[in-house]
Amino acid sequence: QAFLLIPKDSDFTIKNIPFGVASKPNGNPFPATIIGDSVINLAKLEELGYFNGPLFSTLGSKVFDSGNLNKFVSLSRPYWKEVRSQIQSLFQCGSQLENNQEALAQIITPVQDIQNHLPITIGEYTDFYSSKNHAFNMGSIIRGPDNAMQPNWYYLPVGYHGRRSSIVIDGTDIRRPWGQVKAPTAEKPSFTKCKRLDYELEIGAVIGGAPNNLGEPIKVNQAEDRVFGFVILNDWSARDVQVWEYVPLGPFGAKNFASTISPWIVSIEALEPFRIQLPEQDPEPFIYLKEKNHTSFDIRLEVLIGTEKSPELEHFTTSNFKYMYWSVNQQIAHHSITGCNIQPGDLFGSGTISGTTKDGRGCLMEYTWNGKEPLVLKSGEQRLFLEDGDVLEMRGYAGEGENRVGFGRCKGKILPALDEAYFQS
Amino acid sequence: QAFLLIPKDSDFTIKNIPFGVASKPNGNPFPATIIGDSVINLAKLEELGYFNGPLFSTLGSKVFDSGNLNKFVSLSRPYWKEVRSQIQSLFQCGSQLENNQEALAQIITPVQDIQNHLPITIGEYTDFYSSKNHAFNMGSIIRGPDNAMQPNWYYLPVGYHGRRSSIVIDGTDIRRPWGQVKAPTAEKPSFTKCKRLDYELEIGAVIGGAPNNLGEPIKVNQAEDRVFGFVILNDWSARDVQVWEYVPLGPFGAKNFASTISPWIVSIEALEPFRIQLPEQDPEPFIYLKEKNHTSFDIRLEVLIGTEKSPELEHFTTSNFKYMYWSVNQQIAHHSITGCNIQPGDLFGSGTISGTTKDGRGCLMEYTWNGKEPLVLKSGEQRLFLEDGDVLEMRGYAGEGENRVGFGRCKGKILPALDEAYFQS
Ligand SMILES: [Ca+2]
Ligand SMILES: [Ca+2]
Ligand SMILES: [Mg+2]
Ligand SMILES: [Mg+2]
Ligand code: NI
């Protein structure tokens, strides 16, 4: 029981203790956690000597004294656990801190007074394609249901290196891109504003821990040591650009214009009660992908949309992190199998996560079956792809009530594309 | 005329002044340049007040006081030019510095006493595919000469996001990777040591200058403001891994295990005398790719190989940076066209650069026509792909004698793959 007020249905119960970076108006960003609606300054807690556990006591220098979580993330699970349980104790009813009003005033800021920032300086970003429902739907759209799955898909977690510079935090507006497109019926490509702007519902794994040496793959059964925690990830996608550019080297401008993450990194420790077994894989994975325990987490994922005409957010998609074929541990093992060194601060996207039903499809291309079956909103408005002024929000949480462990939101609004004149000057 | 000794055929005449990072044994890395065989400590020059030009004088803080060139690279061309011409004046015969033995002793170290390091902390790495000869040869091998070129190739500079964590400096050993492969005739893939290990001869463009805002593409005719300079790049490739993994999201583990760059970044200023016009493009590029001046540089590129049996390096391939279809400026404009923010410290690979003849082919897959026509060495040894113990070296230079502007070398030795037991523990 926390002594801080935790509103009903808060994502941020004392069972959560996610990690982020926040700032007050005109203030410097600081590492933080959140309980209920109270943002807790971890730099202050550290400065005041509250992180005095056996591991942190032996560290020669401060961990939370900069505007990102990279130093913390570069430690290891025992350190992460120690900080988490110390925070839980500190904010428990009856703790010493509860009656130390002076300390509390320095440490706590109401959430409405802070702004979030990217929690880490991201090293590199890789996006996978690991939900079977999604891969099957996309393949069916492109090649028909009989050839939906590419032959390599069941053997390895397919992925591509993405762009980290354009990863932005929840709430950042997204400008509709320009790009080259070519309709299947057109003779030639054209240069145009994107007409098939889409989102992708994903979970991002924040990589932590000491890097593996170049040339030394990470073993799949040790890979979870490298997972600091998770965020929600919206991999915005320009479908018309993608289909023209992606042969033979993969998606590029269709993906690199923006990806949005939710502000608070939820730890594996917080999600542990929601761990679920994944179905056995067939064919059996190669030795480097063979897990002793093939799992994911039961995290409910939702997508909501608001339009200029009907700004109230309307929930239209529900999916779940349990719909993964390849686990995060397998993604890590595969990413390093040829020897790639995986660094703390890297971000791995799960790939779009789709459920088994239509309202579980994790992007509009799937939901509208490539722009054929419109999403019909309560207002009567229809969407095949995103339009200017649309607001797209993703949410995710596990558990209920006092046990709820949530991610907050991952939201972005579509701005109109640049005017054509931009390219003529 | 420099007062430092410049050996015949040195890459590092006073016309060059490339930028790198060096260290003495047990010393900290420092920003440096090189003239002849003398490595010049730029941190010391700055500390001693030698960078006193109109632009540098107004900077409030030091530029060369860390172990990389990122601060310098983040400035802009006028600053880069000022430093370059100040260095050229300082080391000209008759300069004040020539007789200041005390200063010279602090500033200069013989090249044999230093070690090079990555010149910048690389932000992100993108690799293009912009040599028509290479694309045509690769396409012919895979799809036959009639379908060699993909339809998008003539419309946009095809590229993919690569991995920067595994970019290493000249001289770093490269471990043969393990990975999944599937021969065309095999029913199923297998997990094995790479049997088709290859290099790719490329030029890397080091991006500098202020980043563009997210959502605001860089105009092609302003793109060169963002090019700090060039290095030689070896994009090591596991061909058997690549062909199995790359559908539909592009190359991944086949490329991310290592890429090697040469240590010294050669500036546009140094290469200016070697600028050459590129042939007119057909079809005419879209407006965002249409350059007033479509150019590259006449840089001779060489590939040499040594084996365990015959370690003396043998030159077998000659290509040239002039064999580019898409220019670096077009690559930059295209990379940002959907809105991607390009950061100082990013590295853009040209893609394998192949000439028009067999001995101009920039990788073994091309040279041996997919492992069919062996490379025969003077010793009688044959190579289809790289073998353990092979040393592969790339060199590049423009001009001759006193006007030579060279890149030094980009070298790596193949180590045997990990033992199978690694994956069983
Ligand atoms: Ca994605
Ligand atoms: Ca390449
Ligand atoms: Mg994206
Ligand atoms: Mg490479
Ligand atoms: Ni002299």
Short mmCIF file of N, CA, C and O in Angstrom, two decimals, chain A residues 123-124 126 150-152 155-156 158-166 168 175 177-178 180 189-191 214-217 219 244-253 256-257 286-288 335 337-338 340-343 346 418 422-425, chain B residues 123-124 126 150-152 155-156 158-166 168 175 177-178 180 189-191 214-217 219 244-253 256-257 286-288 335 337-338 340-341 343 346 418 422-425:
data_model
loop_
_atom_site.label_atom_id
_atom_site.label_comp_id
_atom_site.label_asym_id
_atom_site.label_seq_id
_atom_site.Cartn_x
_atom_site.Cartn_y
_atom_site.Cartn_z
N GLY A 123 20.61 4.03 -28.62
CA GLY A 123 21.83 3.69 -29.37
C GLY A 123 21.47 3.38 -30.81
O GLY A 123 21.77 4.15 -31.72
N GLU A 124 20.81 2.27 -31.00
CA GLU A 124 20.33 1.92 -32.34
C GLU A 124 18.97 1.26 -32.20
O GLU A 124 18.62 0.72 -31.15
N THR A 126 16.20 -1.40 -33.91
CA THR A 126 15.93 -2.51 -34.82
C THR A 126 14.47 -2.89 -34.70
O THR A 126 13.93 -2.93 -33.59
N GLN A 150 6.60 -16.05 -45.97
CA GLN A 150 7.87 -16.27 -46.66
C GLN A 150 8.56 -17.48 -46.02
O GLN A 150 8.41 -17.72 -44.82
N PRO A 151 9.35 -18.22 -46.82
CA PRO A 151 9.93 -19.47 -46.29
C PRO A 151 10.83 -19.27 -45.07
O PRO A 151 10.94 -20.18 -44.24
N ASN A 152 11.47 -18.13 -44.94
CA ASN A 152 12.38 -17.95 -43.79
C ASN A 152 11.65 -17.59 -42.50
O ASN A 152 12.23 -17.66 -41.41
N TYR A 155 11.71 -19.81 -39.50
CA TYR A 155 13.05 -20.24 -39.06
C TYR A 155 13.82 -19.18 -38.29
O TYR A 155 14.71 -19.49 -37.51
N LEU A 156 13.50 -17.93 -38.54
CA LEU A 156 14.24 -16.86 -37.88
C LEU A 156 13.34 -15.65 -37.67
O LEU A 156 12.42 -15.40 -38.43
N VAL A 158 12.57 -12.45 -38.47
CA VAL A 158 12.91 -11.48 -39.51
C VAL A 158 12.91 -10.07 -38.90
O VAL A 158 12.03 -9.73 -38.11
N GLY A 159 13.91 -9.28 -39.25
CA GLY A 159 13.96 -7.90 -38.76
C GLY A 159 14.81 -7.04 -39.66
O GLY A 159 15.45 -7.54 -40.59
N TYR A 160 14.78 -5.75 -39.42
CA TYR A 160 15.61 -4.81 -40.18
C TYR A 160 16.10 -3.72 -39.24
O TYR A 160 15.47 -3.43 -38.22
N HIS A 161 17.25 -3.16 -39.58
CA HIS A 161 17.75 -2.03 -38.83
C HIS A 161 16.92 -0.80 -39.18
O HIS A 161 16.71 -0.51 -40.35
N GLY A 162 16.45 -0.10 -38.15
CA GLY A 162 15.65 1.10 -38.37
C GLY A 162 16.45 2.34 -38.02
O GLY A 162 17.67 2.30 -37.88
N ARG A 163 15.75 3.44 -37.90
CA ARG A 163 16.41 4.73 -37.69
C ARG A 163 16.08 5.24 -36.30
O ARG A 163 14.90 5.39 -35.95
N ARG A 164 17.11 5.54 -35.50
CA ARG A 164 16.83 6.01 -34.14
C ARG A 164 16.68 7.52 -34.05
O ARG A 164 16.07 8.00 -33.10
N SER A 165 17.27 8.28 -34.99
CA SER A 165 17.24 9.74 -34.82
C SER A 165 15.82 10.28 -34.83
O SER A 165 15.55 11.32 -34.23
N SER A 166 14.93 9.57 -35.50
CA SER A 166 13.56 10.06 -35.65
C SER A 166 12.60 9.41 -34.65
O SER A 166 11.39 9.48 -34.83
N VAL A 168 10.61 9.60 -31.42
CA VAL A 168 10.13 10.73 -30.62
C VAL A 168 9.25 10.22 -29.48
O VAL A 168 8.80 9.07 -29.46
N ARG A 175 4.53 14.83 -39.02
CA ARG A 175 4.23 15.46 -40.30
C ARG A 175 4.08 14.40 -41.39
O ARG A 175 4.93 13.52 -41.53
N PRO A 177 4.57 12.61 -44.60
CA PRO A 177 5.74 12.72 -45.47
C PRO A 177 5.40 12.87 -46.96
O PRO A 177 4.31 12.53 -47.40
N TRP A 178 6.36 13.39 -47.70
CA TRP A 178 6.43 13.28 -49.15
C TRP A 178 7.27 12.05 -49.50
O TRP A 178 8.10 11.62 -48.69
N GLN A 180 8.36 9.01 -52.97
CA GLN A 180 8.07 8.38 -54.26
C GLN A 180 7.09 7.23 -54.05
O GLN A 180 7.28 6.42 -53.15
N PRO A 189 6.61 5.88 -61.50
CA PRO A 189 6.38 6.39 -60.15
C PRO A 189 6.08 7.89 -60.19
O PRO A 189 6.31 8.55 -61.19
N SER A 190 5.59 8.42 -59.08
CA SER A 190 5.43 9.87 -58.96
C SER A 190 5.94 10.32 -57.59
O SER A 190 6.12 9.51 -56.68
N PHE A 191 6.17 11.61 -57.48
CA PHE A 191 6.64 12.20 -56.23
C PHE A 191 5.48 12.97 -55.63
O PHE A 191 4.96 13.90 -56.25
N LEU A 214 32.01 -7.96 -29.82
CA LEU A 214 31.82 -8.19 -31.25
C LEU A 214 32.32 -9.60 -31.58
O LEU A 214 33.40 -10.00 -31.15
N GLY A 215 31.52 -10.36 -32.29
CA GLY A 215 31.92 -11.72 -32.66
C GLY A 215 31.47 -12.79 -31.69
O GLY A 215 31.71 -13.97 -31.93
N GLU A 216 30.80 -12.38 -30.59
CA GLU A 216 30.36 -13.37 -29.59
C GLU A 216 28.85 -13.26 -29.36
O GLU A 216 28.38 -12.47 -28.56
N PRO A 217 28.10 -14.10 -30.07
CA PRO A 217 26.63 -14.05 -29.99
C PRO A 217 26.12 -14.21 -28.55
O PRO A 217 26.73 -14.89 -27.74
N LYS A 219 23.66 -15.78 -25.93
CA LYS A 219 22.94 -17.05 -25.88
C LYS A 219 21.48 -16.79 -25.50
O LYS A 219 21.19 -15.98 -24.62
N TRP A 244 6.97 0.69 -52.98
CA TRP A 244 7.81 1.04 -54.14
C TRP A 244 9.30 0.93 -53.82
O TRP A 244 10.10 0.53 -54.64
N GLU A 245 9.68 1.28 -52.61
CA GLU A 245 11.11 1.38 -52.30
C GLU A 245 11.73 0.08 -51.79
O GLU A 245 12.95 -0.08 -51.84
N TYR A 246 10.93 -0.85 -51.25
CA TYR A 246 11.51 -1.85 -50.35
C TYR A 246 12.26 -3.01 -51.04
O TYR A 246 12.93 -3.79 -50.36
N VAL A 247 12.12 -3.11 -52.35
CA VAL A 247 12.86 -4.17 -53.06
C VAL A 247 14.21 -3.62 -53.54
O VAL A 247 14.24 -2.57 -54.19
N PRO A 248 15.35 -4.24 -53.27
CA PRO A 248 15.52 -5.49 -52.53
C PRO A 248 16.08 -5.29 -51.12
O PRO A 248 16.36 -6.27 -50.46
N LEU A 249 16.24 -4.05 -50.64
CA LEU A 249 16.99 -3.86 -49.39
C LEU A 249 16.12 -3.52 -48.18
O LEU A 249 16.64 -3.19 -47.12
N GLY A 250 14.79 -3.57 -48.35
CA GLY A 250 13.92 -3.38 -47.20
C GLY A 250 13.39 -1.98 -47.05
O GLY A 250 13.70 -1.08 -47.84
N PRO A 251 12.54 -1.77 -46.02
CA PRO A 251 11.91 -0.46 -45.81
C PRO A 251 12.94 0.59 -45.44
O PRO A 251 13.91 0.31 -44.74
N PHE A 252 12.71 1.82 -45.90
CA PHE A 252 13.71 2.89 -45.67
C PHE A 252 12.96 4.18 -45.33
O PHE A 252 12.53 4.37 -44.19
N GLY A 253 12.71 5.03 -46.32
CA GLY A 253 12.01 6.30 -46.05
C GLY A 253 10.59 6.08 -45.55
O GLY A 253 10.02 6.94 -44.86
N ASN A 256 11.48 5.71 -41.75
CA ASN A 256 12.46 6.48 -40.97
C ASN A 256 12.03 7.91 -40.66
O ASN A 256 12.83 8.69 -40.13
N PHE A 257 10.79 8.29 -40.98
CA PHE A 257 10.38 9.68 -40.74
C PHE A 257 9.92 9.91 -39.30
O PHE A 257 9.97 11.04 -38.81
N PHE A 286 16.44 -23.63 -34.41
CA PHE A 286 17.85 -24.01 -34.33
C PHE A 286 18.36 -23.78 -32.91
O PHE A 286 17.80 -22.98 -32.16
N ILE A 287 19.46 -24.45 -32.59
CA ILE A 287 19.98 -24.45 -31.22
C ILE A 287 20.14 -23.04 -30.65
O ILE A 287 19.84 -22.80 -29.49
N TYR A 288 20.56 -22.10 -31.49
CA TYR A 288 20.83 -20.75 -30.96
C TYR A 288 19.54 -19.99 -30.67
O TYR A 288 19.58 -18.91 -30.08
N HIS A 335 19.70 -11.38 -33.38
CA HIS A 335 20.35 -10.12 -33.77
C HIS A 335 21.88 -10.23 -33.64
O HIS A 335 22.63 -9.59 -34.38
N ILE A 337 23.58 -13.22 -33.73
CA ILE A 337 24.11 -14.54 -34.10
C ILE A 337 25.32 -14.46 -35.01
O ILE A 337 26.25 -15.27 -34.91
N THR A 338 25.36 -13.48 -35.91
CA THR A 338 26.55 -13.38 -36.76
C THR A 338 27.69 -12.64 -36.06
O THR A 338 28.77 -12.51 -36.62
N CYS A 340 27.06 -9.54 -34.10
CA CYS A 340 26.75 -8.13 -33.83
C CYS A 340 26.75 -7.86 -32.33
O CYS A 340 26.19 -8.62 -31.54
N ASN A 341 27.40 -6.78 -31.94
CA ASN A 341 27.42 -6.37 -30.54
C ASN A 341 26.19 -5.52 -30.22
O ASN A 341 25.94 -4.49 -30.84
N ILE A 342 25.43 -5.99 -29.25
CA ILE A 342 24.17 -5.34 -28.84
C ILE A 342 24.49 -4.45 -27.63
O ILE A 342 25.04 -4.92 -26.64
N GLN A 343 24.11 -3.19 -27.72
CA GLN A 343 24.54 -2.20 -26.73
C GLN A 343 23.40 -1.82 -25.79
O GLN A 343 22.24 -1.74 -26.21
N ASP A 346 20.03 0.29 -26.83
CA ASP A 346 19.38 -0.09 -28.08
C ASP A 346 17.90 -0.34 -27.83
O ASP A 346 17.48 -0.65 -26.71
N LEU A 418 4.24 19.10 -45.99
CA LEU A 418 4.80 20.36 -46.47
C LEU A 418 4.14 20.74 -47.79
O LEU A 418 3.71 19.87 -48.56
N TYR A 422 7.91 23.93 -51.10
CA TYR A 422 9.13 23.64 -50.34
C TYR A 422 10.23 23.06 -51.23
O TYR A 422 11.40 23.35 -51.06
N PHE A 423 9.83 22.26 -52.19
CA PHE A 423 10.82 21.55 -53.02
C PHE A 423 11.25 22.36 -54.24
O PHE A 423 12.09 21.92 -55.00
N GLN A 424 10.61 23.51 -54.42
CA GLN A 424 10.93 24.29 -55.63
C GLN A 424 11.90 25.44 -55.35
O GLN A 424 12.33 26.12 -56.27
N SER A 425 12.23 25.63 -54.10
CA SER A 425 13.14 26.75 -53.76
C SER A 425 14.57 26.27 -53.69
O SER A 425 14.85 25.08 -53.62
N GLY B 123 26.91 8.17 -35.34
CA GLY B 123 25.52 8.27 -34.91
C GLY B 123 24.72 7.10 -35.44
O GLY B 123 24.32 6.20 -34.71
N GLU B 124 24.52 7.10 -36.75
CA GLU B 124 23.85 5.98 -37.40
C GLU B 124 24.53 5.74 -38.74
O GLU B 124 25.15 6.62 -39.31
N THR B 126 24.06 4.21 -42.65
CA THR B 126 23.16 3.83 -43.73
C THR B 126 24.01 3.41 -44.92
O THR B 126 25.02 4.05 -45.20
N GLN B 150 16.19 -3.65 -60.78
CA GLN B 150 14.84 -3.52 -60.23
C GLN B 150 14.24 -2.20 -60.72
O GLN B 150 14.96 -1.23 -60.95
N PRO B 151 12.91 -2.17 -60.86
CA PRO B 151 12.28 -0.97 -61.46
C PRO B 151 12.54 0.32 -60.68
O PRO B 151 12.58 1.40 -61.28
N ASN B 152 12.72 0.24 -59.36
CA ASN B 152 12.93 1.48 -58.61
C ASN B 152 14.35 2.03 -58.72
O ASN B 152 14.60 3.18 -58.37
N TYR B 155 15.13 5.34 -60.23
CA TYR B 155 14.33 6.47 -59.73
C TYR B 155 14.79 6.98 -58.37
O TYR B 155 14.53 8.13 -58.02
N LEU B 156 15.41 6.12 -57.60
CA LEU B 156 15.83 6.56 -56.26
C LEU B 156 17.10 5.81 -55.85
O LEU B 156 17.33 4.68 -56.28
N VAL B 158 18.57 3.52 -53.83
CA VAL B 158 18.15 2.45 -52.92
C VAL B 158 19.16 2.35 -51.77
O VAL B 158 20.37 2.43 -52.00
N GLY B 159 18.66 2.20 -50.57
CA GLY B 159 19.55 2.06 -49.41
C GLY B 159 18.84 1.37 -48.27
O GLY B 159 17.63 1.11 -48.34
N TYR B 160 19.61 1.02 -47.25
CA TYR B 160 19.03 0.41 -46.05
C TYR B 160 19.79 0.93 -44.83
O TYR B 160 20.95 1.32 -44.92
N HIS B 161 19.10 0.94 -43.71
CA HIS B 161 19.75 1.30 -42.47
C HIS B 161 20.64 0.15 -42.02
O HIS B 161 20.19 -0.99 -41.99
N GLY B 162 21.89 0.46 -41.71
CA GLY B 162 22.82 -0.57 -41.27
C GLY B 162 23.07 -0.46 -39.77
O GLY B 162 22.34 0.21 -39.05
N ARG B 163 24.11 -1.12 -39.33
CA ARG B 163 24.40 -1.19 -37.90
C ARG B 163 25.69 -0.45 -37.60
O ARG B 163 26.74 -0.79 -38.17
N ARG B 164 25.65 0.51 -36.70
CA ARG B 164 26.87 1.26 -36.42
C ARG B 164 27.71 0.66 -35.30
O ARG B 164 28.90 0.91 -35.25
N SER B 165 27.11 -0.14 -34.41
CA SER B 165 27.89 -0.62 -33.26
C SER B 165 29.05 -1.50 -33.71
O SER B 165 30.06 -1.58 -33.03
N SER B 166 28.90 -2.15 -34.85
CA SER B 166 29.92 -3.10 -35.31
C SER B 166 30.86 -2.48 -36.34
O SER B 166 31.55 -3.19 -37.05
N VAL B 168 34.19 -0.91 -37.23
CA VAL B 168 35.51 -0.96 -36.59
C VAL B 168 36.54 -0.26 -37.46
O VAL B 168 36.32 0.02 -38.63
N ARG B 175 35.85 -11.83 -37.27
CA ARG B 175 35.55 -13.23 -37.03
C ARG B 175 34.51 -13.73 -38.02
O ARG B 175 33.48 -13.10 -38.23
N PRO B 177 31.41 -15.31 -39.31
CA PRO B 177 30.17 -15.50 -38.57
C PRO B 177 29.54 -16.89 -38.74
O PRO B 177 29.82 -17.59 -39.71
N TRP B 178 28.72 -17.24 -37.79
CA TRP B 178 27.74 -18.30 -37.92
C TRP B 178 26.42 -17.69 -38.39
O TRP B 178 26.16 -16.51 -38.15
N GLN B 180 22.19 -18.67 -40.33
CA GLN B 180 21.31 -19.56 -41.07
C GLN B 180 21.55 -19.38 -42.56
O GLN B 180 21.61 -18.25 -43.06
N PRO B 189 16.69 -24.91 -44.37
CA PRO B 189 17.91 -24.16 -44.02
C PRO B 189 18.75 -24.94 -43.03
O PRO B 189 18.29 -25.91 -42.42
N SER B 190 19.99 -24.51 -42.85
CA SER B 190 20.82 -25.08 -41.79
C SER B 190 21.54 -23.96 -41.05
O SER B 190 21.62 -22.83 -41.54
N PHE B 191 22.03 -24.30 -39.88
CA PHE B 191 22.77 -23.35 -39.04
C PHE B 191 24.24 -23.72 -39.12
O PHE B 191 24.61 -24.85 -38.77
N LEU B 214 13.33 17.36 -37.89
CA LEU B 214 12.47 16.24 -38.26
C LEU B 214 11.30 16.79 -39.09
O LEU B 214 10.69 17.79 -38.71
N GLY B 215 11.05 16.15 -40.23
CA GLY B 215 9.95 16.61 -41.07
C GLY B 215 10.36 17.62 -42.14
O GLY B 215 9.51 18.04 -42.94
N GLU B 216 11.62 18.03 -42.16
CA GLU B 216 12.07 19.02 -43.14
C GLU B 216 13.23 18.47 -43.98
O GLU B 216 14.40 18.56 -43.58
N PRO B 217 12.91 17.91 -45.14
CA PRO B 217 13.93 17.29 -45.99
C PRO B 217 15.06 18.25 -46.35
O PRO B 217 14.85 19.45 -46.46
N LYS B 219 17.52 19.85 -48.95
CA LYS B 219 17.47 20.07 -50.39
C LYS B 219 18.75 19.59 -51.05
O LYS B 219 19.84 19.79 -50.52
N TRP B 244 19.29 -15.90 -47.72
CA TRP B 244 18.20 -16.58 -47.01
C TRP B 244 17.39 -15.61 -46.16
O TRP B 244 16.18 -15.72 -46.04
N GLU B 245 18.04 -14.60 -45.59
CA GLU B 245 17.36 -13.75 -44.62
C GLU B 245 16.67 -12.53 -45.22
O GLU B 245 15.78 -11.96 -44.61
N TYR B 246 17.09 -12.09 -46.42
CA TYR B 246 16.81 -10.70 -46.81
C TYR B 246 15.39 -10.44 -47.30
O TYR B 246 15.00 -9.27 -47.44
N VAL B 247 14.61 -11.48 -47.53
CA VAL B 247 13.23 -11.28 -47.95
C VAL B 247 12.32 -11.29 -46.73
O VAL B 247 12.39 -12.23 -45.94
N PRO B 248 11.46 -10.28 -46.53
CA PRO B 248 11.24 -9.10 -47.35
C PRO B 248 11.83 -7.81 -46.77
O PRO B 248 11.62 -6.76 -47.34
N LEU B 249 12.57 -7.87 -45.67
CA LEU B 249 12.94 -6.63 -44.99
C LEU B 249 14.39 -6.21 -45.17
O LEU B 249 14.85 -5.27 -44.54
N GLY B 250 15.13 -6.92 -46.05
CA GLY B 250 16.48 -6.48 -46.37
C GLY B 250 17.56 -7.19 -45.59
O GLY B 250 17.29 -8.03 -44.73
N PRO B 251 18.83 -6.85 -45.87
CA PRO B 251 19.96 -7.51 -45.21
C PRO B 251 20.02 -7.19 -43.73
O PRO B 251 19.68 -6.08 -43.32
N PHE B 252 20.43 -8.15 -42.92
CA PHE B 252 20.43 -7.96 -41.46
C PHE B 252 21.71 -8.57 -40.89
O PHE B 252 22.76 -7.94 -40.92
N GLY B 253 21.65 -9.82 -40.41
CA GLY B 253 22.84 -10.44 -39.85
C GLY B 253 23.97 -10.62 -40.85
O GLY B 253 25.14 -10.68 -40.47
N ASN B 256 25.55 -7.06 -40.37
CA ASN B 256 25.75 -6.32 -39.12
C ASN B 256 26.87 -6.87 -38.23
O ASN B 256 27.03 -6.41 -37.11
N PHE B 257 27.64 -7.84 -38.72
CA PHE B 257 28.68 -8.40 -37.86
C PHE B 257 29.96 -7.57 -37.87
O PHE B 257 30.74 -7.64 -36.91
N PHE B 286 13.43 13.10 -60.06
CA PHE B 286 12.40 13.96 -59.49
C PHE B 286 13.04 15.22 -58.92
O PHE B 286 14.23 15.23 -58.57
N ILE B 287 12.25 16.25 -58.77
CA ILE B 287 12.74 17.57 -58.37
C ILE B 287 13.63 17.51 -57.11
O ILE B 287 14.64 18.20 -57.03
N TYR B 288 13.26 16.65 -56.15
CA TYR B 288 14.02 16.63 -54.90
C TYR B 288 15.40 15.96 -55.07
O TYR B 288 16.23 16.01 -54.15
N HIS B 335 17.55 10.33 -48.33
CA HIS B 335 17.47 9.81 -46.96
C HIS B 335 16.52 10.66 -46.11
O HIS B 335 15.88 10.16 -45.19
N ILE B 337 14.00 12.60 -47.42
CA ILE B 337 12.83 13.08 -48.17
C ILE B 337 11.51 12.88 -47.42
O ILE B 337 10.62 13.71 -47.47
N THR B 338 11.39 11.79 -46.67
CA THR B 338 10.14 11.61 -45.91
C THR B 338 10.19 12.39 -44.60
O THR B 338 9.20 12.40 -43.85
N CYS B 340 13.20 12.38 -42.43
CA CYS B 340 14.20 11.88 -41.48
C CYS B 340 15.24 12.96 -41.17
O CYS B 340 15.74 13.63 -42.08
N ASN B 341 15.56 13.09 -39.90
CA ASN B 341 16.59 14.05 -39.48
C ASN B 341 17.97 13.38 -39.55
O ASN B 341 18.21 12.36 -38.93
N GLN B 343 21.90 13.44 -38.83
CA GLN B 343 22.68 14.02 -37.74
C GLN B 343 24.17 14.07 -38.07
O GLN B 343 24.69 13.19 -38.76
N ASP B 346 26.68 10.87 -38.54
CA ASP B 346 26.15 9.74 -39.32
C ASP B 346 27.15 9.35 -40.40
O ASP B 346 27.96 10.18 -40.84
N LEU B 418 33.73 -19.23 -34.49
CA LEU B 418 33.65 -19.87 -33.18
C LEU B 418 33.44 -21.37 -33.36
O LEU B 418 32.84 -21.81 -34.34
N TYR B 422 30.44 -23.55 -28.71
CA TYR B 422 29.98 -22.27 -28.16
C TYR B 422 28.47 -22.25 -27.99
O TYR B 422 27.95 -21.69 -27.03
N PHE B 423 27.77 -22.86 -28.92
CA PHE B 423 26.31 -22.77 -28.92
C PHE B 423 25.65 -23.87 -28.10
O PHE B 423 24.44 -23.91 -27.96
N GLN B 424 26.48 -24.78 -27.59
CA GLN B 424 25.89 -25.91 -26.86
C GLN B 424 25.95 -25.71 -25.36
O GLN B 424 25.42 -26.52 -24.61
N SER B 425 26.61 -24.65 -24.92
CA SER B 425 26.73 -24.43 -23.47
C SER B 425 25.63 -23.50 -22.96
O SER B 425 24.98 -22.82 -23.72
#
